[in-house]
Amino acid sequence: MEINVSPDASDEMGDGSSQKPFKSLECAVNNSKNDSTIYLNNGEYVGSKNRNITIDK
């Protein structure tokens, strides 16, 4: 599963696809599976959903 993230996107409207990426790393991790790859688009990731993230999958 490939998940895309962009600081200019929306977690509410996104689905993780390249056309509708998530905005936050937290949302991407929460929607990932064990074999997922998360791709980060260029940009600055700020806000509480983009720090102190634990990946335990």
Coordinates of N, CA, C and O in Angstrom, one line a residue:
M1 N 0.8 -1.2 0.0 CA 0.0 0.0 0.0 C 0.9 1.2 0.0 O 1.8 1.4 0.8
E2 N 0.7 2.2 -0.9 CA 1.4 3.4 -1.0 C 0.5 4.5 -0.4 O -0.7 4.6 -0.8
I3 N 1.1 5.4 0.4 CA 0.3 6.5 1.0 C 1.1 7.7 0.8 O 2.4 7.8 1.0
N4 N 0.5 8.8 0.3 CA 1.1 10.0 0.0 C 0.7 11.1 1.0 O -0.5 11.1 1.5
V5 N 1.6 12.0 1.3 CA 1.4 13.1 2.3 C 1.9 14.4 1.7 O 3.0 14.4 1.1
S6 N 1.2 15.4 1.9 CA 1.6 16.7 1.4 C 1.2 17.8 2.4 O 0.0 17.8 2.8
P7 N 2.1 18.7 2.7 CA 1.7 19.8 3.7 C 0.6 20.7 3.1 O 0.0 21.5 3.9
D8 N 0.3 20.7 1.9 CA -0.7 21.5 1.3 C -2.1 20.8 1.1 O -3.0 21.4 0.5
A9 N -2.2 19.6 1.6 CA -3.4 18.8 1.4 C -4.3 18.9 2.6 O -4.2 19.8 3.4
S10 N -5.2 17.9 2.7 CA -6.2 17.9 3.8 C -6.4 16.4 4.3 O -6.6 15.5 3.5
D11 N -6.3 16.3 5.6 CA -6.6 15.0 6.2 C -8.1 14.6 6.0 O -8.4 13.4 5.8
E12 N -8.9 15.6 6.1 CA -10.4 15.3 6.0 C -10.8 14.9 4.6 O -11.6 14.1 4.4
M13 N -10.2 15.5 3.6 CA -10.6 15.3 2.2 C -9.7 14.3 1.5 O -10.0 13.8 0.4
G14 N -8.5 14.0 2.1 CA -7.5 13.1 1.5 C -7.8 11.7 1.7 O -8.6 11.3 2.6
D15 N -7.3 10.9 0.8 CA -7.4 9.4 0.9 C -6.0 8.7 0.9 O -5.9 7.5 0.8
G16 N -5.0 9.5 0.8 CA -3.6 9.0 0.8 C -3.1 8.7 -0.6 O -2.0 8.3 -0.8
S17 N -3.9 8.9 -1.6 CA -3.5 8.7 -3.0 C -2.6 9.9 -3.4 O -2.6 10.9 -2.8
S18 N -2.0 9.8 -4.6 CA -1.2 10.9 -5.1 C -2.0 12.1 -5.5 O -1.6 13.2 -5.4
Q19 N -3.3 11.8 -5.9 CA -4.2 12.9 -6.2 C -4.8 13.5 -5.0 O -5.2 14.7 -5.1
K20 N -5.0 12.8 -3.9 CA -5.6 13.3 -2.7 C -4.8 12.8 -1.5 O -5.2 12.0 -0.7
P21 N -3.6 13.4 -1.4 CA -2.8 13.0 -0.2 C -3.3 13.5 1.1 O -4.2 14.3 1.2
F22 N -2.8 12.8 2.2 CA -3.1 13.3 3.5 C -2.2 14.5 3.8 O -1.2 14.7 3.2
K23 N -2.7 15.3 4.8 CA -1.9 16.5 5.2 C -0.9 16.1 6.3 O 0.2 16.7 6.3
S24 N -1.2 15.2 7.2 CA -0.3 14.9 8.3 C 0.3 13.5 8.3 O -0.3 12.6 7.7
L25 N 1.5 13.5 8.9 CA 2.2 12.2 9.0 C 1.3 11.2 9.9 O 1.3 10.0 9.7
E26 N 0.7 11.8 11.0 CA -0.1 11.0 11.9 C -1.2 10.3 11.1 O -1.5 9.1 11.3
C27 N -1.9 11.0 10.3 CA -3.0 10.4 9.5 C -2.5 9.3 8.6 O -3.1 8.3 8.4
A28 N -1.3 9.5 7.9 CA -0.7 8.5 7.1 C -0.4 7.3 7.8 O -0.7 6.2 7.4
V29 N 0.2 7.4 9.0 CA 0.6 6.3 9.8 C -0.6 5.5 10.3 O -0.7 4.3 10.3
N30 N -1.6 6.3 10.7 CA -2.9 5.6 11.2 C -3.6 4.9 10.1 O -4.3 3.9 10.4
N31 N -3.4 5.2 8.9 CA -4.1 4.6 7.8 C -3.2 3.5 7.1 O -3.6 2.9 6.1
S32 N -2.0 3.3 7.6 CA -1.1 2.4 7.0 C -1.3 1.0 7.5 O -1.9 0.8 8.5
K33 N -0.7 0.1 6.7 CA -0.7 -1.3 7.1 C 0.8 -1.8 7.3 O 1.7 -1.0 7.0
N34 N 1.0 -3.0 7.7 CA 2.4 -3.4 7.9 C 3.3 -3.3 6.7 O 4.5 -3.0 6.9
D35 N 2.8 -3.4 5.5 CA 3.7 -3.4 4.3 C 3.5 -2.0 3.5 O 3.9 -2.0 2.4
S36 N 3.1 -1.0 4.2 CA 2.8 0.3 3.5 C 4.1 1.1 3.3 O 5.1 0.9 4.1
T37 N 4.2 1.9 2.3 CA 5.2 2.9 2.1 C 4.6 4.2 2.1 O 3.6 4.5 1.4
I38 N 5.2 5.1 2.9 CA 4.6 6.5 3.0 C 5.6 7.4 2.3 O 6.8 7.5 2.6
Y39 N 5.0 8.2 1.3 CA 5.8 9.1 0.5 C 5.5 10.5 1.0 O 4.3 10.9 1.1
L40 N 6.5 11.3 1.2 CA 6.3 12.7 1.7 C 6.7 13.6 0.5 O 7.8 13.6 0.0
N41 N 5.7 14.5 0.2 CA 5.9 15.5 -0.8 C 6.8 16.6 -0.2 O 6.9 16.8 1.0
N42 N 7.5 17.4 -1.0 CA 8.3 18.5 -0.6 C 7.5 19.5 0.2 O 6.3 19.7 -0.1
G43 N 8.1 20.1 1.2 CA 7.4 21.1 2.0 C 7.7 21.0 3.5 O 8.4 20.1 3.9
E44 N 7.1 21.9 4.2 CA 7.4 22.0 5.7 C 6.2 21.4 6.4 O 5.0 21.9 6.2
Y45 N 6.4 20.4 7.2 CA 5.3 19.7 7.9 C 5.3 20.2 9.3 O 6.3 20.0 10.1
V46 N 4.3 21.0 9.7 CA 4.2 21.6 11.0 C 2.9 21.2 11.7 O 2.0 20.6 11.0
G47 N 2.8 21.5 12.9 CA 1.5 21.1 13.7 C 1.7 19.9 14.5 O 2.6 19.1 14.3
S48 N 0.8 19.7 15.4 CA 0.8 18.6 16.4 C 0.7 17.2 15.7 O 1.2 16.2 16.3
K49 N 0.1 17.1 14.6 CA 0.0 15.8 13.9 C 1.2 15.4 13.1 O 1.2 14.4 12.4
N50 N 2.2 16.2 13.2 CA 3.5 16.0 12.5 C 4.7 15.9 13.4 O 5.8 16.0 12.9
R51 N 4.5 15.6 14.7 CA 5.6 15.5 15.6 C 5.3 14.4 16.6 O 4.1 14.1 16.9
N52 N 6.3 13.9 17.2 CA 6.2 12.9 18.3 C 5.3 11.7 17.8 O 4.4 11.3 18.5
I53 N 5.6 11.2 16.7 CA 4.8 10.1 16.1 C 5.5 8.8 16.3 O 6.7 8.6 16.1
T54 N 4.7 7.8 16.8 CA 5.2 6.5 17.1 C 4.7 5.5 16.0 O 3.5 5.5 15.8
I55 N 5.6 4.8 15.4 CA 5.2 3.8 14.4 C 5.4 2.4 15.0 O 6.5 2.1 15.3
D56 N 4.3 1.7 15.2 CA 4.4 0.4 15.8 C 3.8 -0.7 15.1 O 3.1 -1.6 15.6
K57 N 3.9 -0.7 13.8 CA 3.3 -1.6 12.9 C 4.3 -2.6 12.3 O 5.4 -2.3 12.2

